[in-house]
Coordinates of C-alpha atoms and ligand atoms in Angstrom, one line a residue:
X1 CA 90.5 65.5 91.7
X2 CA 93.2 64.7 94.0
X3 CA 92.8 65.2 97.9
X4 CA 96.1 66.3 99.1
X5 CA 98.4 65.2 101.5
X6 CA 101.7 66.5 103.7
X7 CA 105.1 64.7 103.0
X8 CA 106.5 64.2 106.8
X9 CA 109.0 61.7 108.2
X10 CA 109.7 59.7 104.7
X11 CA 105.9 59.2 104.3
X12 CA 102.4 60.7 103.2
X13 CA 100.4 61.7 105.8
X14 CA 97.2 62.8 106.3
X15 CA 96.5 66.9 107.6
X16 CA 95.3 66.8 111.0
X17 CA 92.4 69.1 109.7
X18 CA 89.2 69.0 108.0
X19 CA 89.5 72.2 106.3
X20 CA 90.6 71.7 102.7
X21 CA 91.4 74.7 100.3
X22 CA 89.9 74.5 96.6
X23 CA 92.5 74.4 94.0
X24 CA 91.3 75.4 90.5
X25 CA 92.6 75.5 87.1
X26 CA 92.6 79.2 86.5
X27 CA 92.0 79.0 82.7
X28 CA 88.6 76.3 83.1
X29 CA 88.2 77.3 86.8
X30 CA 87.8 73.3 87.3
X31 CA 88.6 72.1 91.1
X32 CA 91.7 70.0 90.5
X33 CA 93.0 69.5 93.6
X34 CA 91.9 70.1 97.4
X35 CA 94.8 71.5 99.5
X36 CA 95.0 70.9 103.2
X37 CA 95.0 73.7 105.3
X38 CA 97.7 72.3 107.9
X39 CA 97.9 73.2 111.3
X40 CA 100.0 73.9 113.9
X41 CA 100.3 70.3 115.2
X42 CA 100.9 69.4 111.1
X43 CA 103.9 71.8 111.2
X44 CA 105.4 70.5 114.8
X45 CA 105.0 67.0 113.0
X46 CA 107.5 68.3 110.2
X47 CA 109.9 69.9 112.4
X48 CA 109.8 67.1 114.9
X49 CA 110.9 64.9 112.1
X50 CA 113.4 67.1 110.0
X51 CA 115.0 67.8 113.9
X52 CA 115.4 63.9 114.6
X53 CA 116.8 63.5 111.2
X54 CA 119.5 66.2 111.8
X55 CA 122.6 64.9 113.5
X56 CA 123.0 61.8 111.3
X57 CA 122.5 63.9 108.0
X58 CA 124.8 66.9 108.9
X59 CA 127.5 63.4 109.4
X60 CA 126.7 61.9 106.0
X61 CA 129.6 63.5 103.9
X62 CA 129.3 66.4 102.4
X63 CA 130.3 64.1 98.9
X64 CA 127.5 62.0 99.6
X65 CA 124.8 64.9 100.1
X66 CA 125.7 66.3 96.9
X67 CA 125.9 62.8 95.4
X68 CA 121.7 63.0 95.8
X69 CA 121.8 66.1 93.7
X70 CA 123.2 64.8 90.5
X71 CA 120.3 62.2 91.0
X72 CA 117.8 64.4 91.7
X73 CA 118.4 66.1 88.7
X74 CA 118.3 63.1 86.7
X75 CA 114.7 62.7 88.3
X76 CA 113.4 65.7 87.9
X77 CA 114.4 65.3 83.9
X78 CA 113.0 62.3 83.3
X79 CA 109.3 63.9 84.7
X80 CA 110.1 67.8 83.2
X81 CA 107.3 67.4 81.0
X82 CA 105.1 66.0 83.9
X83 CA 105.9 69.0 86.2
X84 CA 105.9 71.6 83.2
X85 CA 102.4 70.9 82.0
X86 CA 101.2 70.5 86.7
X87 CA 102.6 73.6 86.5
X88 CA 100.6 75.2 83.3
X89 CA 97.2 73.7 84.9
X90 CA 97.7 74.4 88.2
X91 CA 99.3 78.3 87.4
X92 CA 98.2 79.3 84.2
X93 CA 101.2 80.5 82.5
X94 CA 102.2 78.9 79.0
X95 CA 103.9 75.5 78.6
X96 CA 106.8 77.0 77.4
X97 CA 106.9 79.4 80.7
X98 CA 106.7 76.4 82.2
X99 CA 109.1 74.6 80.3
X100 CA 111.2 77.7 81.5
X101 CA 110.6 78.0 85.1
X102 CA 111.2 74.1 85.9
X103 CA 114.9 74.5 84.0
X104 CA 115.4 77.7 86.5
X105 CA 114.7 75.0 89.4
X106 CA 116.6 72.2 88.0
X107 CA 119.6 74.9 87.6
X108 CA 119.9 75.9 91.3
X109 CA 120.0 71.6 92.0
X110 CA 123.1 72.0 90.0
X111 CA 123.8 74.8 91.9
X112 CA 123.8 72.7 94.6
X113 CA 126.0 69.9 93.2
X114 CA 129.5 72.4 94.2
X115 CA 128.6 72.7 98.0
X116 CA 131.2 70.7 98.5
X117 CA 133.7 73.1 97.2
X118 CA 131.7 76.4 98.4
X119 CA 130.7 75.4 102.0
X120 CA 134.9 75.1 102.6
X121 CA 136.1 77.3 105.9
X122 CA 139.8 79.0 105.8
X123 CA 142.6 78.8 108.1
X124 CA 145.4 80.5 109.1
X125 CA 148.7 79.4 110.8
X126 CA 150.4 82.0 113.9
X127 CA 147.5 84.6 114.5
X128 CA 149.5 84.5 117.7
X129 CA 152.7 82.4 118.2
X130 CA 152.2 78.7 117.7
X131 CA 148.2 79.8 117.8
X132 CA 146.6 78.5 114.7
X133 CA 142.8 79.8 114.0
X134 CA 140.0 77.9 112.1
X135 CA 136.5 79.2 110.9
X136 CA 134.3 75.9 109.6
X137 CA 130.6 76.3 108.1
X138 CA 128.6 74.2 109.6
X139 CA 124.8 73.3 109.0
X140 CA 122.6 74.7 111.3
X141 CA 119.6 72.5 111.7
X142 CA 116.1 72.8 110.5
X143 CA 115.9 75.5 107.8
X144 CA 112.2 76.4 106.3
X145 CA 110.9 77.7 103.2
X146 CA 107.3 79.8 102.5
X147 CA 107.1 80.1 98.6
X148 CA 104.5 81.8 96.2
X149 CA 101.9 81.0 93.6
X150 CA 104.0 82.6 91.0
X151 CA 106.4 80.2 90.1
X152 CA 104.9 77.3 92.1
X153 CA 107.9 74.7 90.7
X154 CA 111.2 76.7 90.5
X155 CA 111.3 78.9 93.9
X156 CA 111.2 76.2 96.6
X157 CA 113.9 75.0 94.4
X158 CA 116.2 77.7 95.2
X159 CA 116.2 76.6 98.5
X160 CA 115.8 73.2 99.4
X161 CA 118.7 71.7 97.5
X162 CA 121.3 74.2 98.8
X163 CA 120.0 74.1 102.6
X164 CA 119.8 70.4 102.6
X165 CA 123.1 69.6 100.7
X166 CA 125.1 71.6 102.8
X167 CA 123.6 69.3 105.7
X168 CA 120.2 71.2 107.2
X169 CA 117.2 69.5 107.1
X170 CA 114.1 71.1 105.4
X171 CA 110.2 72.0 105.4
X172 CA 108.8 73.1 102.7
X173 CA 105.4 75.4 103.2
X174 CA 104.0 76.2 99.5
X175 CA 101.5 78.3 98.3
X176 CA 98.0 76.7 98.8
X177 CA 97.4 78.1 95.5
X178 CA 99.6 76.1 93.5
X179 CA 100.4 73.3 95.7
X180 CA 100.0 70.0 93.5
X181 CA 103.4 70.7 91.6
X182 CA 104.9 70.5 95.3
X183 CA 103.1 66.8 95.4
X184 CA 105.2 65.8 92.5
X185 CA 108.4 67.4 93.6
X186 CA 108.0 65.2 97.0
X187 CA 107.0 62.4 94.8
X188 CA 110.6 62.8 93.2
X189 CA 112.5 63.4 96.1
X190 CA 110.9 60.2 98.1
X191 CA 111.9 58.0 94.6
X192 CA 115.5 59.5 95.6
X193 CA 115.1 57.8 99.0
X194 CA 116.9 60.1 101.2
X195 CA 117.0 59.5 104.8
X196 CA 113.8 60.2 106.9
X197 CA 113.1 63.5 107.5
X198 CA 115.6 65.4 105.4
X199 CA 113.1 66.4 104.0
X200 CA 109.5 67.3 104.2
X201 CA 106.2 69.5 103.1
X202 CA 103.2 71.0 104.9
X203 CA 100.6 72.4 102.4
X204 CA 98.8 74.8 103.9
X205 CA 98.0 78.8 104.0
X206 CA 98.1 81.5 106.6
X207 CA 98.1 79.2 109.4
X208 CA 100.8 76.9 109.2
X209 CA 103.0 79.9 108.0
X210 CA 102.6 81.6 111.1
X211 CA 103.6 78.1 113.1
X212 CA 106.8 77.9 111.0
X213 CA 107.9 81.1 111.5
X214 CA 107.0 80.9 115.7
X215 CA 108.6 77.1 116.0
X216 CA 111.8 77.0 118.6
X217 CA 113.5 74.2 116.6
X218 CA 113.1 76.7 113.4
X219 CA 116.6 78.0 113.0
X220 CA 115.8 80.0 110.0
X221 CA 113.1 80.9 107.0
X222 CA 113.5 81.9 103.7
X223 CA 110.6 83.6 102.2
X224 CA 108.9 84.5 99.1
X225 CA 105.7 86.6 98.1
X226 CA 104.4 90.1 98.4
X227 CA 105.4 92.7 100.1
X228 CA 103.0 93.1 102.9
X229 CA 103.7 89.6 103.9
X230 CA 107.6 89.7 103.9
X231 CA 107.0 92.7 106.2
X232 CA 105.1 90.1 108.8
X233 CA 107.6 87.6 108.2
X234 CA 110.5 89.1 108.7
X235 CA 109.4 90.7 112.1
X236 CA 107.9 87.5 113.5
X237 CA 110.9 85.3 112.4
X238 CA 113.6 88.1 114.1
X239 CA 111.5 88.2 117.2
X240 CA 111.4 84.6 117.6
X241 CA 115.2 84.3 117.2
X242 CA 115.6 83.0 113.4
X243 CA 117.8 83.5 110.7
X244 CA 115.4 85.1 107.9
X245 CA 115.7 86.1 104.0
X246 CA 112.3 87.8 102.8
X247 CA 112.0 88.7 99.2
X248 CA 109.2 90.7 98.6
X249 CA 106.6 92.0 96.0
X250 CA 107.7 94.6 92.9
X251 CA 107.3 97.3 90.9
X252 CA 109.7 97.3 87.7
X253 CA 110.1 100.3 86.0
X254 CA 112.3 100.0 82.4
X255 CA 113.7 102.6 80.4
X256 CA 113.7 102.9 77.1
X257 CA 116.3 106.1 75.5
X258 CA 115.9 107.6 72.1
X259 CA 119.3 105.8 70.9
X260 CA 118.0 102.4 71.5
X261 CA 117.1 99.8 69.2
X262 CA 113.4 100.1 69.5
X263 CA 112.4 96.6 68.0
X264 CA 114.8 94.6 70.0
X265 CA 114.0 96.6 73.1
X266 CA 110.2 96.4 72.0
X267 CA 110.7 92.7 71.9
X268 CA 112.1 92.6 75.2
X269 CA 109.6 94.7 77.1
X270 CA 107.0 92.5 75.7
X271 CA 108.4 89.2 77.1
X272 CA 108.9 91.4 80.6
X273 CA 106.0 92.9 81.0
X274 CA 103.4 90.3 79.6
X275 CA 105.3 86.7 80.0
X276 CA 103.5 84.8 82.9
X277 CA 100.6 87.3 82.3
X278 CA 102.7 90.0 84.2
X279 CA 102.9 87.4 87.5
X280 CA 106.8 87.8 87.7
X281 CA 108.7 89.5 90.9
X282 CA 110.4 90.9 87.7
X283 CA 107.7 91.7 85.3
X284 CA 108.2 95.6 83.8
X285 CA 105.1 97.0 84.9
X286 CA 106.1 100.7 84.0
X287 CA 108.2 102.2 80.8
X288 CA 110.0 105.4 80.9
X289 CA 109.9 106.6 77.8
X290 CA 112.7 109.1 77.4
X291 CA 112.6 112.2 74.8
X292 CA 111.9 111.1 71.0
X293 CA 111.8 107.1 72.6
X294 CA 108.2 108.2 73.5
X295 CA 106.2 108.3 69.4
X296 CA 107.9 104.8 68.1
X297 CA 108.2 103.0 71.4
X298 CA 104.2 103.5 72.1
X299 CA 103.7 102.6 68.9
X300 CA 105.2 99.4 68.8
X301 CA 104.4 98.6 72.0
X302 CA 100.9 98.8 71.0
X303 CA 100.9 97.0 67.9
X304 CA 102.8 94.1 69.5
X305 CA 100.9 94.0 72.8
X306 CA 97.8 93.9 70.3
X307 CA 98.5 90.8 68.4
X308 CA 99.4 89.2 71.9
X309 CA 97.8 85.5 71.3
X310 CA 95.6 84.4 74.8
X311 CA 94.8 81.2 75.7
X312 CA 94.7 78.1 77.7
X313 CA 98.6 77.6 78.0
X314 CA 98.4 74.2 77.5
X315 CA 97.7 74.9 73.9
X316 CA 101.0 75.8 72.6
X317 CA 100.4 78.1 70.5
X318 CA 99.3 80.5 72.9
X319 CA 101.6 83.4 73.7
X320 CA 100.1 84.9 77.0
X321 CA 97.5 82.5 79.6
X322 CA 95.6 83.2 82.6
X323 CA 95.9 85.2 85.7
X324 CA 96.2 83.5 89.0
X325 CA 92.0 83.3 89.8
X326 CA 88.8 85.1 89.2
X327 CA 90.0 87.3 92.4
X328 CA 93.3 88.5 90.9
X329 CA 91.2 88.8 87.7
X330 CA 89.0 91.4 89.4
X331 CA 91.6 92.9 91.7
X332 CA 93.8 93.7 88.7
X333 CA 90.5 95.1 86.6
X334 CA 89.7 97.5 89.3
X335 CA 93.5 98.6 89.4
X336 CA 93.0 99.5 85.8
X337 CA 90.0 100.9 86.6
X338 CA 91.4 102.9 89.2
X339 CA 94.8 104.1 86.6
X340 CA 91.8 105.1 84.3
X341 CA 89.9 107.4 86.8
X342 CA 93.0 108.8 88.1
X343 CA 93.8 110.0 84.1
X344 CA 95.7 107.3 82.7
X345 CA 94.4 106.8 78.9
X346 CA 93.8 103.3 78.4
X347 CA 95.2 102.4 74.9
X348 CA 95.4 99.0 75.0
X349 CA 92.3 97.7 77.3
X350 CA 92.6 93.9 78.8
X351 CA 89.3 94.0 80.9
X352 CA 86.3 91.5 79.8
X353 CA 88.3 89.8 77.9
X354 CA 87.0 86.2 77.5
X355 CA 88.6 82.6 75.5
X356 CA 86.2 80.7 73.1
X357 CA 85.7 77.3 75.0
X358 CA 87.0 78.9 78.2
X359 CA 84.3 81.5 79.1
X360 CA 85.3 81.1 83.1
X361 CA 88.9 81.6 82.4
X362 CA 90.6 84.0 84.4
X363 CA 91.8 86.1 81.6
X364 CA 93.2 89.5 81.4
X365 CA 94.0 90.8 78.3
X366 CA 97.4 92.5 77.3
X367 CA 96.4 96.2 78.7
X368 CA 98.8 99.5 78.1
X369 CA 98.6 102.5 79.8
X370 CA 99.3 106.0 78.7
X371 CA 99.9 109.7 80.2
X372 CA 100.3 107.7 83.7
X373 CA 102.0 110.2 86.0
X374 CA 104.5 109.0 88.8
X375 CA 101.8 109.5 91.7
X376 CA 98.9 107.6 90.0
X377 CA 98.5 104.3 91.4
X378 CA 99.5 102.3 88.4
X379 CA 102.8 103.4 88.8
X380 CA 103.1 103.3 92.2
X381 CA 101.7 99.6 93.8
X382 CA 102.3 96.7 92.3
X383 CA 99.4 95.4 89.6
X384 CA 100.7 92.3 89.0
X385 CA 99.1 91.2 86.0
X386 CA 99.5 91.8 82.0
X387 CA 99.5 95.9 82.4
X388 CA 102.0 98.3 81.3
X389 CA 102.0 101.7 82.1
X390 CA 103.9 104.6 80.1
X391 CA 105.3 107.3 81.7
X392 CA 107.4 110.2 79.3
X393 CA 109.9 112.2 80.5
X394 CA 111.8 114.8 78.9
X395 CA 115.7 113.2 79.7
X396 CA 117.7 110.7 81.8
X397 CA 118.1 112.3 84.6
X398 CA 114.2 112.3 85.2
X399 CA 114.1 108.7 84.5
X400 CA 116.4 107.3 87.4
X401 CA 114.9 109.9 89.3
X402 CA 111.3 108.6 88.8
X403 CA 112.7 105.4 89.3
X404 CA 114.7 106.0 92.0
X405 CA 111.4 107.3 93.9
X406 CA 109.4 104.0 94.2
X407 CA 109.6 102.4 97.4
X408 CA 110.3 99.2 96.0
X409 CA 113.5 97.9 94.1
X410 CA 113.3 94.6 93.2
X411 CA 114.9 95.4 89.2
X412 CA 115.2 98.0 86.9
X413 CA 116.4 97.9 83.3
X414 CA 117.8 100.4 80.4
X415 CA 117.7 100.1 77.3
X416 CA 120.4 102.2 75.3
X417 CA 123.1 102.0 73.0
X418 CA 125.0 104.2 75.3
X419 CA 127.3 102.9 77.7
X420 CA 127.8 105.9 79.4
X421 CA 124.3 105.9 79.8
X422 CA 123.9 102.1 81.0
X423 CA 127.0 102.7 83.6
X424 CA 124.9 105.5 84.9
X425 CA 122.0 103.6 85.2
X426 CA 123.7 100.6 87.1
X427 CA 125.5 102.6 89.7
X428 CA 122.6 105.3 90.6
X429 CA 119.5 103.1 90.3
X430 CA 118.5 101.6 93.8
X431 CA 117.1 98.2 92.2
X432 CA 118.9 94.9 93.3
X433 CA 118.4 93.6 89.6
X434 CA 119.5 95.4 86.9
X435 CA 119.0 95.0 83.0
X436 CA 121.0 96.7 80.5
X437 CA 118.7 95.9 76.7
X438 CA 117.5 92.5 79.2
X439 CA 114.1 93.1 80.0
X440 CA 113.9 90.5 83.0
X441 CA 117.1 90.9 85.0
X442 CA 116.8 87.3 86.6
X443 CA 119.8 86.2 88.3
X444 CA 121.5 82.6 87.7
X445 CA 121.4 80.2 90.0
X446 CA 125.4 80.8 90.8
X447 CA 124.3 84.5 91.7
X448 CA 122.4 85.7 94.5
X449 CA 118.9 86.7 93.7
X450 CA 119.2 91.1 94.4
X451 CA 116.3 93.3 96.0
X452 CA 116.4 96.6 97.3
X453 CA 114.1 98.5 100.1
X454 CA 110.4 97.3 100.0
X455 CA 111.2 94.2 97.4
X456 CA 113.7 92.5 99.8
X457 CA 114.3 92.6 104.0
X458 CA 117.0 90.6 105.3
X459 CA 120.6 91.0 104.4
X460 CA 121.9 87.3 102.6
X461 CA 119.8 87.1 99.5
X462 CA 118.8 83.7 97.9
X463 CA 121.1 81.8 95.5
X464 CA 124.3 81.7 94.8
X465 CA 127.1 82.2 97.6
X466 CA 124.7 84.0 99.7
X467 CA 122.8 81.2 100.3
X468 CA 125.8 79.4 101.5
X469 CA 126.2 81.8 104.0
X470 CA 122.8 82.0 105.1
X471 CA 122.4 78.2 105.1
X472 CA 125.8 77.8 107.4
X473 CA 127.1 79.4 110.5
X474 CA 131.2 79.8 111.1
X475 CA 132.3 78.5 114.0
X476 CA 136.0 79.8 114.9
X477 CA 138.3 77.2 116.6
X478 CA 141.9 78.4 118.1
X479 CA 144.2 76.3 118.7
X480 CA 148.1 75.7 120.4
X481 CA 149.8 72.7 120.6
X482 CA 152.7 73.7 122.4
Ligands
NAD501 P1 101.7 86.1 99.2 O1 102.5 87.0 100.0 O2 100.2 86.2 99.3 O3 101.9 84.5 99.7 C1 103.3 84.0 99.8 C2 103.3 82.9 100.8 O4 103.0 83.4 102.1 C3 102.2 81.8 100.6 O5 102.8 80.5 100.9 C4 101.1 82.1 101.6 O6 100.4 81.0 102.0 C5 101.9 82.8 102.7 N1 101.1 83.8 103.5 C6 100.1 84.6 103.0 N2 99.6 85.4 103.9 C7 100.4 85.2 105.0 C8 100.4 85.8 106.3 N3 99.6 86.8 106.7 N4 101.3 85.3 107.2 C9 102.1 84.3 106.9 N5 102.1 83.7 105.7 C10 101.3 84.1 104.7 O7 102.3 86.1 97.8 P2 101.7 85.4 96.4 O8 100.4 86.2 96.1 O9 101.6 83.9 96.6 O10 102.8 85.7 95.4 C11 102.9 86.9 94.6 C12 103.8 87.9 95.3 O11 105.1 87.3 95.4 C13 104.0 89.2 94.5 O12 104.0 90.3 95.3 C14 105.4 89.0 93.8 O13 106.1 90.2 93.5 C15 106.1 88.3 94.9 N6 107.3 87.5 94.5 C16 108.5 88.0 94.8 C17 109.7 87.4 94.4 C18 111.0 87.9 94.7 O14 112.0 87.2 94.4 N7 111.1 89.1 95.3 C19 109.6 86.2 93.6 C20 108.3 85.8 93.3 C21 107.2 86.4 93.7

């Protein structure tokens, strides 16, 4: 059981606090790690240091910053496994989920190999005569991240490798959750040896959050996590000044039309809705079934979902692993609870269910819901956890209308053979991530990351070019050399 520490200045440090956050494995519930809960002092210590380390790393060349890149993904390939399998005890999910999410991080370090060509300005010559005009990206300073349990590996990697290669400096603020893959990932990035301060982590909850977000030598924040939160964040980071991108919690809603190939979209909804146990920002938590769709997509939804295998996800044949804790365990029973009282039929039921060997795993069986109306809870707030609610309706135009109803729009997916149909979908529905017959719409690294009204509050997303923009400002020079 490791006792863990912050990454500040080049060097492990100690927390300047006594209180320590149990860490468990969610599918034996053994304490595997304890997680500092850092304070404000902790937090001031990482800015202190990433601020110091600023001017000379904004000066190293932009070729050399993205030189540490190409070895920082040979590092984080050589210890995959390693971080895969942290990942598995720490989270939950399935090695090959896992396996999965670390690839998504190691892509947006590639990503972050073309700064050089994407953080360019543009010129032009006689806006006025012999005036020529200028507008340069430059780094800003000390950029911070806040980052969920969900994907504990991959989502502070869609942020530190752009923000510090186009010449910020960093903190990273994890989930006290899942912190211990974090421990590695500093592990790898001190073997990389980049200059003092570049880089750095707080572990830490609620607390050291709140600091990051209120720091004057903050410039800006990404966040990630649920919906309620991104509210505070992005509020307290505007008023204090900062730059701020918060992507927020979810509620996916796919379609599914008569003229669809049912097994290949069955297929699909089962790796959305039920991969990662339903923990995804992108997870289908509610299928519109439209017209005739409804009788052979229930059916094989149910004999799919029902042959789901559970299981410690470090056994590799297991399909579907553990929720987050006990807590999300019970939060997402009483959910189904709720769906049931409110009329929902419960034809598939994931409550109780326990793992031979594992009897204080946090386990949630594959559930389906049935005859769940738009107003019922289940198909309004986000469960987030292995349930799937269906909703029928009699034609299309109900379906983006239901869908177009929630308040949140994270992503949204049809599945059809019709393309008038699927260009229909993709202009009217207000979700930032679209699938047409792709069950989780998950952008490449090269792409910003969308989100729409109560999923996303800022205006540059994460990823791709956007995160260029949000990691640089443009400073306009004007010049006449008469
Ligand atoms: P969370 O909001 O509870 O926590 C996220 C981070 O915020 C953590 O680091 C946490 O320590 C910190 N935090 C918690 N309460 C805070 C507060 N009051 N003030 C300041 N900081 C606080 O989220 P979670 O449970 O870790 O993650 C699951 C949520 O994240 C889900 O809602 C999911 O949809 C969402 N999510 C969204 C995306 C996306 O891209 N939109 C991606 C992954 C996860």
């Amino acid at each position: 059981m490791k006792r863990l520490k912050n990454y500040i200045g080049g060097a492990w440090v100690e927390a300047s606090t006594d209180k320590y956050i149990p860490v468990h494995n969610p599918a034996t519930c053994d304490l595997i790690a304890e997680c500092p809960d850092s304070t404000r002092a902790d937090v001031d210590k990482a800015v202190q240091a990433a601020k110091e380390a600023f001017d000379e790393w904004r000066s190293t060349p932009v070729l050399s910053r993205a030189q540490y890149m190409y070895r920082f993904k040979n590092l984080l390939e050589d210890r995959f496994e390693e971080l895969s399998k942290m990942v598995v005890e720490e989270n939950g999910k399935t090695r090959d989920e896992a396996r999965g999410e670390v690839r998504r991080g190691i892509e947006s370090v590639d990503f972050a190999t073309s700064v050089p060509a994407l953080m360019r300005g543009y010129r032009m010559e006689d806006v006025s005569s012999g005036i020529d005009e200028t507008a340069e990206r430059q780094p800003m300073g000390v950029f911070a991240a806040i980052t969920p349990f969900n994907f504990p590996a991959m989502v502070p990697l869609w942020f530190l490798p752009t923000a510090i290669t186009t010449g910020n400096t960093f903190v990273l603020k994890p989930s006290p959750q899942t912190p211990i893959s974090m421990d590695i990932l500093f592990d790898i990035l001190d073997e990389l040896g980049l200059p003092e301060g570049v880089v750095n982590l707080v572990q830490g909850g609620t607390e050291s959050s709140i600091a990051v977000m209120e720091h004057p030598d903050v410039v800006g924040v990404s966040f990630v996590g649920s919906t309620p939160v991104a509210k505070i964040v992005y509020e307290t980071c505007a008023k204090h000044g900062k730059r701020v991108q918060a992507q927020g919690g979810a509620k996916n809603y796919i379609a599914v039309m008569p003229d669809a190939d049912m097994t290949a979209s069955v297929a699909n909804i089962m790796g959305s809705s039920f991969g990662c146990a339903g923990q995804r920002c992108l997870a289908g938590s509610v299928v519109v079934a439209v017209g005739d769709a409804y009788e052979p997509l229930r059916a094989e939804l149910l004999k799919r979902a029902s042959s789901l295998r559970v299981g410690s996800g470090l056994d590799e044949t297991t399909q579907m692993g553990t929720v987050i804790s006990a807590q999300a365990k019970q939060r997402i029973e009483g959910m189904i609870s709720a769906g049931e009282s409110e009329g929902a039929q419960v034809l598939l039921d994931g409550r109780g269910a326990t793992v031979a060997g594992l009897e204080q795993g946090a386990f949630v069986g594959p559930t389906i819901l049935d005859g769940v109306t738009p107003e019922m809870s289940v198909a309004r707030d986000e469960i987030f956890g292995p349930v799937l609610s269906i909703i029928h309706v009699p034609d299309f135009e109900t379906a983006v209308n239901t869908i177009n109803a929630s308040r949140y729009g994270n992503a949204a997916s049809l599945f059809t053979s019709s393309g008038k149909h699927a260009r229909d979908f993709k202009y009217r529905v207000r979700a930032g991530n679209i699938g047409i017959n792709v069950g989780v719409a998950a952008a490449t690294a090269s792409f910003p990351f969308g989100g729409q009204k109560e999923s996303f509050f800022g205006d540059l997303h994460g990823q791709g070019p956007d995160s260029i923009e949000f990691y640089t400002d443009k400073k306009i020079l004007i010049e006449r050399w008469g």
